[in-house]
Coordinates of N, CA and C and ligand atoms in Angstrom, one line a residue:
M1014 N -87.1 3.2 -68.3 CA -87.1 3.9 -67.0 C -87.0 5.4 -67.2
S1015 N -87.9 6.2 -66.6 CA -87.9 7.6 -66.8 C -86.7 8.2 -66.0
A1016 N -86.1 9.3 -66.7 CA -84.9 9.9 -66.1 C -85.3 10.6 -64.8
Q1017 N -84.5 10.4 -63.8 CA -84.8 11.0 -62.5 C -84.2 12.4 -62.4
K1018 N -84.9 13.3 -61.8 CA -84.4 14.7 -61.7 C -83.3 14.7 -60.7
K1019 N -82.2 15.3 -61.0 CA -81.0 15.3 -60.1 C -81.3 16.2 -58.9
D1020 N -80.9 15.8 -57.7 CA -81.0 16.7 -56.6 C -79.9 17.7 -56.7
K1021 N -80.3 19.0 -56.8 CA -79.3 20.1 -56.9 C -78.6 20.4 -55.6
N1022 N -79.1 19.9 -54.5 CA -78.5 20.2 -53.2 C -78.3 18.9 -52.4
P1023 N -77.5 18.0 -52.9 CA -77.4 16.7 -52.2 C -76.9 16.8 -50.7
Y1024 N -76.1 17.8 -50.4 CA -75.6 17.9 -49.0 C -76.5 18.8 -48.1
K1025 N -77.7 19.2 -48.7 CA -78.6 19.9 -47.9 C -78.0 21.2 -47.3
I1026 N -77.2 21.9 -48.1 CA -76.6 23.1 -47.6 C -77.6 24.3 -47.8
C1027 N -77.7 25.1 -46.7 CA -78.8 26.1 -46.8 C -78.6 27.1 -47.8
T1028 N -77.3 27.4 -48.2 CA -77.0 28.3 -49.3 C -77.7 28.0 -50.6
W1029 N -77.9 26.7 -50.7 CA -78.6 26.2 -52.0 C -80.0 25.8 -51.8
Q1030 N -80.6 26.0 -50.7 CA -82.0 25.7 -50.5 C -82.8 26.9 -51.1
P1031 N -84.1 26.7 -51.4 CA -84.9 27.7 -52.0 C -84.9 29.0 -51.0
E1032 N -84.8 30.1 -51.6 CA -84.6 31.4 -50.8 C -85.8 31.6 -49.9
S1033 N -86.9 31.0 -50.2 CA -88.1 31.2 -49.3 C -87.8 30.6 -48.0
E1034 N -86.9 29.6 -47.9 CA -86.6 29.0 -46.6 C -85.7 29.8 -45.7
C1035 N -85.2 30.9 -46.3 CA -84.2 31.7 -45.5 C -85.0 32.8 -44.8
V1036 N -86.3 32.9 -45.0 CA -87.1 34.0 -44.4 C -86.9 33.9 -42.8
G1037 N -86.6 35.0 -42.2 CA -86.4 35.1 -40.8 C -85.1 34.6 -40.2
C1038 N -84.2 34.2 -41.1 CA -82.9 33.7 -40.6 C -82.1 35.0 -40.2
A1039 N -81.6 34.9 -39.0 CA -80.8 36.0 -38.4 C -79.5 36.3 -39.1
L1040 N -79.0 35.2 -39.8 CA -77.7 35.4 -40.5 C -77.8 36.1 -41.8
A1041 N -79.0 36.2 -42.3 CA -79.1 36.7 -43.7 C -78.4 38.1 -43.9
D1042 N -78.4 38.9 -42.9 CA -77.8 40.3 -43.1 C -76.3 40.3 -42.8
N1043 N -75.8 39.2 -42.3 CA -74.4 39.2 -41.8 C -73.5 38.3 -42.6
L1044 N -74.1 37.5 -43.5 CA -73.2 36.6 -44.3 C -73.5 36.7 -45.8
K1045 N -72.5 36.5 -46.6 CA -72.7 36.4 -48.0 C -73.0 35.0 -48.3
C1046 N -74.2 34.5 -47.9 CA -74.5 33.1 -47.9 C -75.3 32.7 -49.1
R1047 N -75.7 33.7 -49.9 CA -76.5 33.3 -51.1 C -75.9 34.1 -52.3
F1048 N -75.9 33.4 -53.5 CA -75.3 34.1 -54.6 C -75.9 35.4 -54.9
N1049 N -75.0 36.4 -55.1 CA -75.5 37.8 -55.4 C -74.6 38.3 -56.5
R1050 N -75.2 38.7 -57.6 CA -74.5 39.2 -58.8 C -73.6 40.4 -58.5
G1051 N -74.2 41.3 -57.6 CA -73.5 42.5 -57.2 C -72.1 42.2 -56.5
D1052 N -72.1 41.1 -55.7 CA -70.9 40.7 -55.0 C -69.9 40.2 -56.0
L1053 N -70.4 39.5 -57.0 CA -69.5 39.0 -58.0 C -68.8 40.1 -58.8
I1054 N -69.7 41.1 -59.2 CA -69.2 42.3 -60.0 C -68.2 43.1 -59.2
H1055 N -68.4 43.2 -57.9 CA -67.5 43.9 -57.0 C -66.2 43.3 -57.0
F1056 N -66.2 41.9 -56.8 CA -64.9 41.2 -56.8 C -64.2 41.3 -58.1
M1057 N -64.9 41.1 -59.2 CA -64.2 41.2 -60.5 C -63.7 42.6 -60.8
G1058 N -64.4 43.6 -60.4 CA -64.0 45.0 -60.6 C -62.7 45.2 -59.8
L1059 N -62.6 44.7 -58.6 CA -61.4 44.9 -57.8 C -60.2 44.3 -58.5
F1060 N -60.4 43.0 -59.0 CA -59.3 42.3 -59.6 C -58.9 43.0 -60.9
I1061 N -59.8 43.5 -61.7 CA -59.5 44.1 -63.0 C -58.6 45.4 -62.7
M1062 N -58.9 46.1 -61.6 CA -58.2 47.3 -61.3 C -56.7 47.0 -61.0
F1063 N -56.4 45.8 -60.6 CA -55.0 45.4 -60.4 C -54.5 44.8 -61.7
A1064 N -55.3 44.0 -62.4 CA -54.8 43.3 -63.6 C -54.5 44.3 -64.8
L1065 N -55.3 45.3 -64.9 CA -55.2 46.3 -66.0 C -53.9 47.0 -66.1
P1066 N -53.5 47.7 -65.0 CA -52.2 48.4 -65.0 C -51.0 47.4 -65.1
S1067 N -51.2 46.2 -64.6 CA -50.2 45.2 -64.8 C -50.0 44.8 -66.3
F1068 N -51.1 44.6 -66.9 CA -51.1 44.3 -68.4 C -50.3 45.4 -69.1
I1069 N -50.8 46.6 -68.9 CA -50.2 47.7 -69.6 C -48.7 47.9 -69.3
G1070 N -48.3 47.8 -68.1 CA -46.9 47.9 -67.7 C -46.0 46.8 -68.3
V1071 N -46.5 45.6 -68.3 CA -45.7 44.5 -68.9 C -45.6 44.7 -70.4
I1072 N -46.7 45.1 -71.1 CA -46.7 45.3 -72.5 C -45.7 46.4 -72.9
L1073 N -45.9 47.6 -72.2 CA -45.1 48.7 -72.5 C -43.6 48.4 -72.3
G1074 N -43.3 47.5 -71.3 CA -42.0 47.1 -71.0 C -41.4 46.2 -72.0
G1075 N -42.2 45.7 -73.0 CA -41.7 44.9 -74.0 C -41.7 43.4 -73.7
W1076 N -42.5 43.0 -72.6 CA -42.5 41.6 -72.2 C -43.9 41.0 -72.4
G1077 N -44.6 41.6 -73.4 CA -46.0 41.2 -73.6 C -46.3 39.7 -73.7
W1078 N -45.4 39.0 -74.4 CA -45.6 37.6 -74.6 C -45.6 36.8 -73.3
Y1079 N -44.9 37.4 -72.3 CA -44.8 36.7 -71.0 C -46.2 36.7 -70.2
L1080 N -47.1 37.5 -70.8 CA -48.4 37.5 -70.1 C -49.1 36.2 -70.4
L1081 N -48.7 35.4 -71.4 CA -49.3 34.1 -71.6 C -49.0 33.2 -70.5
G1082 N -47.8 33.4 -69.9 CA -47.4 32.6 -68.7 C -48.3 32.9 -67.5
W1083 N -48.6 34.2 -67.4 CA -49.5 34.6 -66.3 C -50.9 34.0 -66.5
F1084 N -51.3 34.1 -67.8 CA -52.7 33.5 -68.1 C -52.7 32.0 -67.8
A1085 N -51.6 31.3 -68.2 CA -51.6 29.8 -68.0 C -51.6 29.5 -66.5
F1086 N -50.8 30.3 -65.8 CA -50.8 30.0 -64.3 C -52.1 30.3 -63.7
S1087 N -52.8 31.4 -64.1 CA -54.1 31.8 -63.6 C -55.1 30.7 -63.8
M1088 N -55.1 30.1 -65.1 CA -56.0 29.0 -65.4 C -55.8 27.8 -64.5
F1089 N -54.5 27.5 -64.3 CA -54.1 26.3 -63.5 C -54.6 26.6 -62.0
F1090 N -54.3 27.9 -61.6 CA -54.6 28.2 -60.2 C -56.1 28.2 -59.9
F1091 N -56.9 28.9 -60.7 CA -58.3 29.0 -60.5 C -59.0 27.7 -60.7
Y1092 N -58.6 26.9 -61.8 CA -59.4 25.7 -62.1 C -58.9 24.5 -61.4
V1093 N -57.6 24.4 -61.0 CA -57.1 23.2 -60.4 C -56.6 23.4 -58.9
W1094 N -55.6 24.3 -58.8 CA -55.0 24.4 -57.5 C -55.9 25.0 -56.4
E1095 N -56.3 26.3 -56.7 CA -57.1 27.0 -55.7 C -58.4 26.3 -55.5
S1096 N -58.9 25.7 -56.6 CA -60.2 25.0 -56.5 C -60.1 23.8 -55.6
Y1097 N -58.9 23.2 -55.5 CA -58.7 22.0 -54.6 C -58.5 22.5 -53.2
I1098 N -57.6 23.4 -53.0 CA -57.2 23.7 -51.6 C -58.2 24.6 -50.9
L1099 N -58.9 25.4 -51.7 CA -59.9 26.4 -51.1 C -61.3 26.1 -51.4
C1100 N -61.7 26.2 -52.7 CA -63.1 26.2 -53.1 C -63.8 24.9 -52.8
R1101 N -63.2 23.8 -52.9 CA -63.9 22.5 -52.7 C -64.5 22.4 -51.2
H1102 N -63.9 23.3 -50.3 CA -64.4 23.3 -48.9 C -65.5 24.3 -48.7
C1103 N -65.9 25.0 -49.8 CA -66.8 26.1 -49.6 C -68.2 25.6 -49.9
P1104 N -69.2 26.1 -49.1 CA -70.6 25.7 -49.3 C -71.1 26.0 -50.7
Y1105 N -70.5 27.0 -51.4 CA -70.9 27.3 -52.8 C -70.6 26.1 -53.7
Y1106 N -69.5 25.4 -53.3 CA -69.1 24.3 -54.2 C -70.0 23.1 -54.0
A1107 N -70.9 23.1 -53.0 CA -71.7 21.9 -52.7 C -72.8 21.7 -53.7
E1108 N -73.1 22.8 -54.5 CA -74.2 22.6 -55.4 C -73.9 21.5 -56.4
E1109 N -74.9 20.8 -56.8 CA -74.8 19.7 -57.8 C -74.8 20.3 -59.2
D1110 N -73.6 20.7 -59.7 CA -73.5 21.3 -61.0 C -72.1 21.1 -61.5
K1111 N -71.9 21.2 -62.8 CA -70.5 21.0 -63.3 C -69.7 22.2 -63.1
T1112 N -70.4 23.4 -63.0 CA -69.6 24.6 -62.8 C -70.0 25.3 -61.5
L1113 N -69.0 26.2 -61.1 CA -69.2 26.8 -59.8 C -70.0 28.1 -59.9
H1114 N -71.0 28.3 -59.0 CA -71.7 29.6 -59.1 C -71.5 30.3 -57.7
C1115 N -70.5 31.1 -57.7 CA -70.2 31.8 -56.4 C -69.9 33.3 -56.7
I1116 N -69.5 33.9 -55.6 CA -69.3 35.4 -55.7 C -67.9 35.8 -56.1
A1117 N -67.1 34.8 -56.5 CA -65.7 35.2 -56.9 C -65.3 34.4 -58.1
N1118 N -65.2 33.0 -58.0 CA -64.7 32.2 -59.1 C -65.8 31.7 -59.9
Y1119 N -66.8 32.5 -60.2 CA -68.0 32.0 -61.0 C -67.6 31.4 -62.3
G1120 N -68.2 30.3 -62.6 CA -68.0 29.7 -63.9 C -66.9 28.7 -64.0
V1121 N -66.1 28.6 -62.9 CA -65.0 27.6 -63.0 C -65.6 26.2 -63.0
Y1122 N -64.9 25.3 -63.9 CA -65.4 23.9 -64.0 C -65.0 23.2 -62.7
K1123 N -65.9 22.4 -62.2 CA -65.6 21.7 -60.9 C -65.0 20.4 -61.1
L1124 N -63.7 20.3 -60.9 CA -62.9 19.1 -61.1 C -63.0 18.2 -59.8
W1125 N -63.3 18.8 -58.7 CA -63.2 18.0 -57.4 C -64.6 17.8 -56.8
K1126 N -64.6 16.9 -55.8 CA -65.8 16.6 -55.1 C -65.9 17.6 -53.9
Y1127 N -67.1 18.0 -53.6 CA -67.2 18.9 -52.4 C -66.7 18.2 -51.1
A1128 N -65.9 19.0 -50.4 CA -65.3 18.5 -49.1 C -65.8 19.4 -48.0
P1129 N -66.7 18.9 -47.2 CA -67.3 19.8 -46.1 C -66.4 20.1 -45.0
Q1130 N -65.3 19.3 -44.8 CA -64.4 19.6 -43.7 C -63.6 20.9 -43.9
P1131 N -63.1 21.5 -42.9 CA -62.3 22.7 -43.1 C -61.0 22.4 -43.8
M1132 N -60.4 23.5 -44.4 CA -59.1 23.4 -45.0 C -58.1 23.0 -44.0
N1133 N -57.1 22.2 -44.4 CA -56.0 21.8 -43.4 C -54.9 22.8 -43.5
R1134 N -53.9 22.6 -42.6 CA -52.8 23.6 -42.5 C -52.0 23.7 -43.8
S1135 N -51.7 22.5 -44.5 CA -51.0 22.6 -45.7 C -51.8 23.4 -46.8
E1136 N -53.1 23.2 -46.9 CA -53.9 23.9 -47.9 C -53.8 25.4 -47.6
R1137 N -53.9 25.8 -46.3 CA -53.8 27.2 -46.0 C -52.5 27.9 -46.4
I1138 N -51.4 27.1 -46.2 CA -50.1 27.7 -46.6 C -50.0 27.7 -48.1
Q1139 N -50.5 26.7 -48.7 CA -50.5 26.7 -50.2 C -51.2 27.9 -50.8
L1140 N -52.3 28.2 -50.1 CA -53.1 29.3 -50.6 C -52.3 30.6 -50.7
F1141 N -51.5 30.9 -49.6 CA -50.7 32.1 -49.6 C -49.6 32.0 -50.7
I1142 N -49.1 30.8 -50.9 CA -48.0 30.7 -51.9 C -48.6 31.0 -53.3
G1143 N -49.8 30.4 -53.5 CA -50.5 30.6 -54.8 C -50.8 32.1 -55.0
F1144 N -51.3 32.8 -54.0 CA -51.6 34.2 -54.1 C -50.4 35.0 -54.5
L1145 N -49.3 34.6 -53.8 CA -48.0 35.3 -54.0 C -47.6 35.2 -55.4
I1146 N -47.7 34.0 -56.0 CA -47.3 33.8 -57.4 C -48.2 34.6 -58.3
L1147 N -49.5 34.5 -58.1 CA -50.5 35.1 -58.9 C -50.4 36.6 -59.0
I1148 N -50.2 37.2 -57.8 CA -50.2 38.7 -57.7 C -48.7 39.2 -58.1
G1149 N -47.7 38.4 -57.7 CA -46.4 38.8 -57.9 C -45.9 38.7 -59.4
Y1150 N -46.5 37.8 -60.1 CA -46.0 37.5 -61.5 C -45.6 38.7 -62.3
P1151 N -46.5 39.7 -62.5 CA -46.1 40.8 -63.5 C -45.0 41.7 -63.0
F1152 N -44.7 41.8 -61.7 CA -43.9 42.8 -61.1 C -42.4 42.7 -61.6
P1153 N -41.8 41.6 -61.7 CA -40.4 41.5 -62.2 C -40.3 42.1 -63.6
F1154 N -41.3 41.8 -64.4 CA -41.2 42.3 -65.8 C -41.3 43.8 -65.9
M1155 N -42.2 44.3 -65.0 CA -42.3 45.8 -65.0 C -41.1 46.5 -64.4
L1156 N -40.5 45.9 -63.4 CA -39.4 46.5 -62.8 C -38.1 46.4 -63.6
V1157 N -37.8 45.3 -64.3 CA -36.6 45.2 -65.1 C -36.7 46.1 -66.3
S1158 N -37.9 46.4 -66.7 CA -38.0 47.3 -67.9 C -38.3 48.8 -67.6
G1159 N -38.2 49.1 -66.3 CA -38.4 50.5 -65.9 C -39.8 51.0 -65.9
Q1160 N -40.8 50.2 -65.8 CA -42.2 50.6 -65.8 C -42.6 50.8 -64.3
Y1161 N -41.9 51.8 -63.7 CA -42.1 51.9 -62.3 C -43.5 52.5 -61.9
L1162 N -44.0 53.4 -62.8 CA -45.3 54.0 -62.5 C -46.4 52.9 -62.5
F1163 N -46.4 52.1 -63.5 CA -47.4 51.0 -63.6 C -47.2 50.0 -62.5
A1164 N -46.0 49.7 -62.2 CA -45.7 48.8 -61.1 C -46.3 49.4 -59.8
L1165 N -46.1 50.7 -59.6 CA -46.6 51.3 -58.4 C -48.2 51.3 -58.3
I1166 N -48.8 51.6 -59.5 CA -50.3 51.6 -59.6 C -50.8 50.2 -59.3
A1167 N -50.1 49.2 -59.9 CA -50.6 47.8 -59.8 C -50.4 47.3 -58.3
F1168 N -49.3 47.8 -57.7 CA -49.0 47.4 -56.3 C -50.1 48.0 -55.4
W1169 N -50.4 49.3 -55.7 CA -51.4 49.9 -54.8 C -52.8 49.2 -55.0
A1170 N -53.1 48.9 -56.3 CA -54.4 48.2 -56.6 C -54.4 46.8 -55.9
A1171 N -53.3 46.1 -55.8 CA -53.2 44.8 -55.2 C -53.5 45.0 -53.7
V1172 N -52.9 46.0 -53.1 CA -53.1 46.3 -51.7 C -54.6 46.6 -51.4
M1173 N -55.2 47.5 -52.3 CA -56.6 47.8 -52.2 C -57.5 46.6 -52.3
F1174 N -57.1 45.7 -53.3 CA -57.8 44.5 -53.5 C -58.0 43.7 -52.3
F1175 N -56.8 43.4 -51.6 CA -56.9 42.6 -50.4 C -57.5 43.3 -49.3
W1176 N -57.2 44.6 -49.2 CA -57.8 45.4 -48.0 C -59.3 45.4 -48.1
T1177 N -59.8 45.7 -49.3 CA -61.3 45.8 -49.5 C -61.9 44.4 -49.4
L1178 N -61.2 43.4 -50.0 CA -61.8 42.1 -49.9 C -61.9 41.6 -48.5
R1179 N -60.9 41.8 -47.7 CA -60.9 41.4 -46.3 C -61.9 42.1 -45.5
K1180 N -62.1 43.4 -45.8 CA -63.1 44.2 -45.0 C -64.5 43.9 -45.4
D1181 N -64.8 43.8 -46.7 CA -66.2 43.6 -47.2 C -66.6 42.2 -47.4
T1182 N -65.7 41.3 -47.8 CA -66.0 40.0 -48.2 C -65.6 38.9 -47.2
C1183 N -64.4 39.0 -46.8 CA -63.9 37.9 -45.9 C -64.6 38.0 -44.5
S1184 N -65.1 39.1 -44.2 CA -65.8 39.3 -42.9 C -67.2 38.7 -43.0
Q1185 N -67.7 38.3 -44.2 CA -69.0 37.7 -44.4 C -69.0 36.4 -45.2
C1186 N -67.8 36.0 -45.6 CA -67.8 34.8 -46.5 C -68.1 33.5 -45.8
V1187 N -68.7 32.6 -46.5 CA -69.1 31.3 -45.8 C -68.1 30.2 -46.0
N1188 N -66.9 30.5 -46.6 CA -65.8 29.6 -46.6 C -65.0 29.9 -45.3
F1189 N -65.5 29.4 -44.2 CA -65.0 29.9 -42.9 C -63.5 29.5 -42.6
S1190 N -63.1 28.4 -43.2 CA -61.7 27.9 -42.8 C -60.6 28.5 -43.7
C1191 N -61.0 29.4 -44.6 CA -60.0 30.1 -45.4 C -59.2 31.0 -44.4
P1192 N -57.9 31.1 -44.5 CA -57.1 31.9 -43.6 C -57.4 33.3 -43.6
L1193 N -58.0 33.8 -44.6 CA -58.4 35.3 -44.7 C -59.8 35.5 -44.0
N1194 N -60.5 34.5 -43.7 CA -61.9 34.7 -43.2 C -61.9 35.3 -41.8
T1195 N -62.8 36.2 -41.6 CA -62.8 36.9 -40.3 C -64.3 36.9 -39.7
V1196 N -65.1 35.9 -40.1 CA -66.4 35.9 -39.6 C -66.4 35.5 -38.1
P1197 N -67.1 36.2 -37.2 CA -67.0 35.8 -35.8 C -67.5 34.4 -35.5
K1198 N -66.9 33.8 -34.5 CA -67.1 32.4 -34.3 C -68.6 32.1 -34.0
E1199 N -69.3 33.0 -33.3 CA -70.7 32.7 -33.1 C -71.6 32.6 -34.4
R1200 N -71.2 33.3 -35.4 CA -71.9 33.2 -36.7 C -71.5 31.9 -37.4
V1201 N -70.2 31.6 -37.3 CA -69.8 30.3 -37.9 C -70.6 29.2 -37.3
D1202 N -70.6 29.2 -36.0 CA -71.4 28.1 -35.3 C -72.8 28.1 -35.7
A1203 N -73.4 29.3 -35.8 CA -74.8 29.3 -36.2 C -75.1 28.8 -37.6
Y1204 N -74.1 29.1 -38.5 CA -74.3 28.5 -39.9 C -74.1 27.0 -39.8
L1205 N -73.1 26.6 -39.1 CA -72.8 25.1 -39.0 C -74.1 24.4 -38.4
Q1206 N -74.7 25.0 -37.5 CA -75.9 24.4 -36.9 C -77.0 24.2 -37.9
L1207 N -77.0 25.1 -38.9 CA -78.1 24.9 -40.0 C -77.7 23.9 -41.0
N1208 N -76.4 23.5 -41.0 CA -75.9 22.6 -42.0 C -75.2 21.4 -41.4
P1209 N -75.9 20.4 -41.1 CA -75.4 19.2 -40.4 C -74.2 18.5 -41.1
V1210 N -74.2 18.5 -42.4 CA -73.1 17.8 -43.1 C -71.8 18.5 -42.8
M1211 N -71.9 19.8 -42.8 CA -70.7 20.6 -42.5 C -70.3 20.5 -41.0
R1212 N -71.3 20.6 -40.2 CA -71.1 20.6 -38.8 C -70.4 19.3 -38.3
D1213 N -70.9 18.1 -38.9 CA -70.3 16.9 -38.5 C -68.9 16.7 -39.0
A1214 N -68.7 17.2 -40.2 CA -67.3 17.1 -40.8 C -66.3 18.0 -40.0
W1215 N -66.8 19.2 -39.6 CA -65.9 20.1 -38.8 C -65.7 19.4 -37.4
K1216 N -66.7 18.8 -36.9 CA -66.5 18.1 -35.5 C -65.5 17.0 -35.6
R1217 N -65.7 16.2 -36.7 CA -64.7 15.0 -36.9 C -63.3 15.6 -37.1
D1218 N -63.2 16.6 -37.8 CA -61.9 17.2 -38.1 C -61.2 17.7 -36.8
A1219 N -62.1 18.4 -35.9 CA -61.5 18.9 -34.7 C -61.1 17.7 -33.8
E1220 N -61.9 16.7 -33.8 CA -61.5 15.5 -32.9 C -60.2 14.8 -33.4
E1221 N -60.1 14.7 -34.7 CA -58.9 14.1 -35.3 C -57.7 15.0 -35.0
N1222 N -57.8 16.3 -35.0 CA -56.7 17.1 -34.8 C -56.3 17.1 -33.3
Q1223 N -57.3 16.8 -32.4 CA -56.9 16.7 -31.0 C -56.1 15.5 -30.7
I1224 N -56.5 14.4 -31.5 CA -55.8 13.1 -31.3 C -54.4 13.2 -31.8
S1225 N -54.2 13.8 -33.0 CA -52.9 13.8 -33.6 C -51.9 14.8 -33.0
Ligands
SF4_1909 S1 -77.4 31.3 -43.3 FE1 -78.5 29.8 -44.7 S2 -80.6 29.9 -44.0 FE2 -79.6 31.7 -43.2 S3 -80.0 33.3 -44.8 FE3 -78.0 32.3 -45.2 S4 -78.4 30.7 -46.7 FE4 -80.4 31.3 -45.7
SF4_1910 S1 -64.0 30.1 -51.6 FE1 -64.5 32.0 -52.6 S2 -64.0 31.6 -54.7 FE2 -64.1 29.6 -53.8 S3 -66.1 28.9 -54.0 FE3 -66.1 30.0 -52.1 S4 -66.8 32.0 -52.6 FE4 -66.1 31.1 -54.5

């Protein structure tokens, strides 16, 4: 039997359809709905601006080995926890591939199955807890060792990271149920109309929440 070519877009998500099919779509200029290398570099640059002073501050403070704990938590968070509570709900996750190709967590191995329904309340709360641990981890080490300047730079970079992200990315991101997402409802509805698998899952979710 000849090997059948795998469908790369089994959920028929428009983000993964051929780009030629997007011609004329009114959402194209308002959503980050297709992978763009520039968006990924922008995201990574913002994160590095926070991570770099944190690294330096922790090392100069004499706690360098404890960065391994930060690295281990980051791996767990990006590959397992955040991937489950946030990314598996994202249209970028719907692509049939072992790794994620998106504008932030590019290259993460996909452990979970795509979940077209919105994030639930517990997942939204967990996301904030995860961010708090991820961003907060280096600060105690810098503060107890008197690395106040690097702590201040890292704190400012973390504020800028979230401020810029929310302004430039969350306002156009297609993971609409993320608690940081600020895409206007009419655009969310328009995207859902183009994606029946998501639209039906969101509808079912809304009905279940009304009943409970
Ligand atoms: S919303 Fe969908 S169809 Fe429209 S431009 Fe984005 S990916 Fe293409
Ligand atoms: S939620 Fe963000 S990081 Fe996760 S898959 Fe979507 S775009 Fe990537």
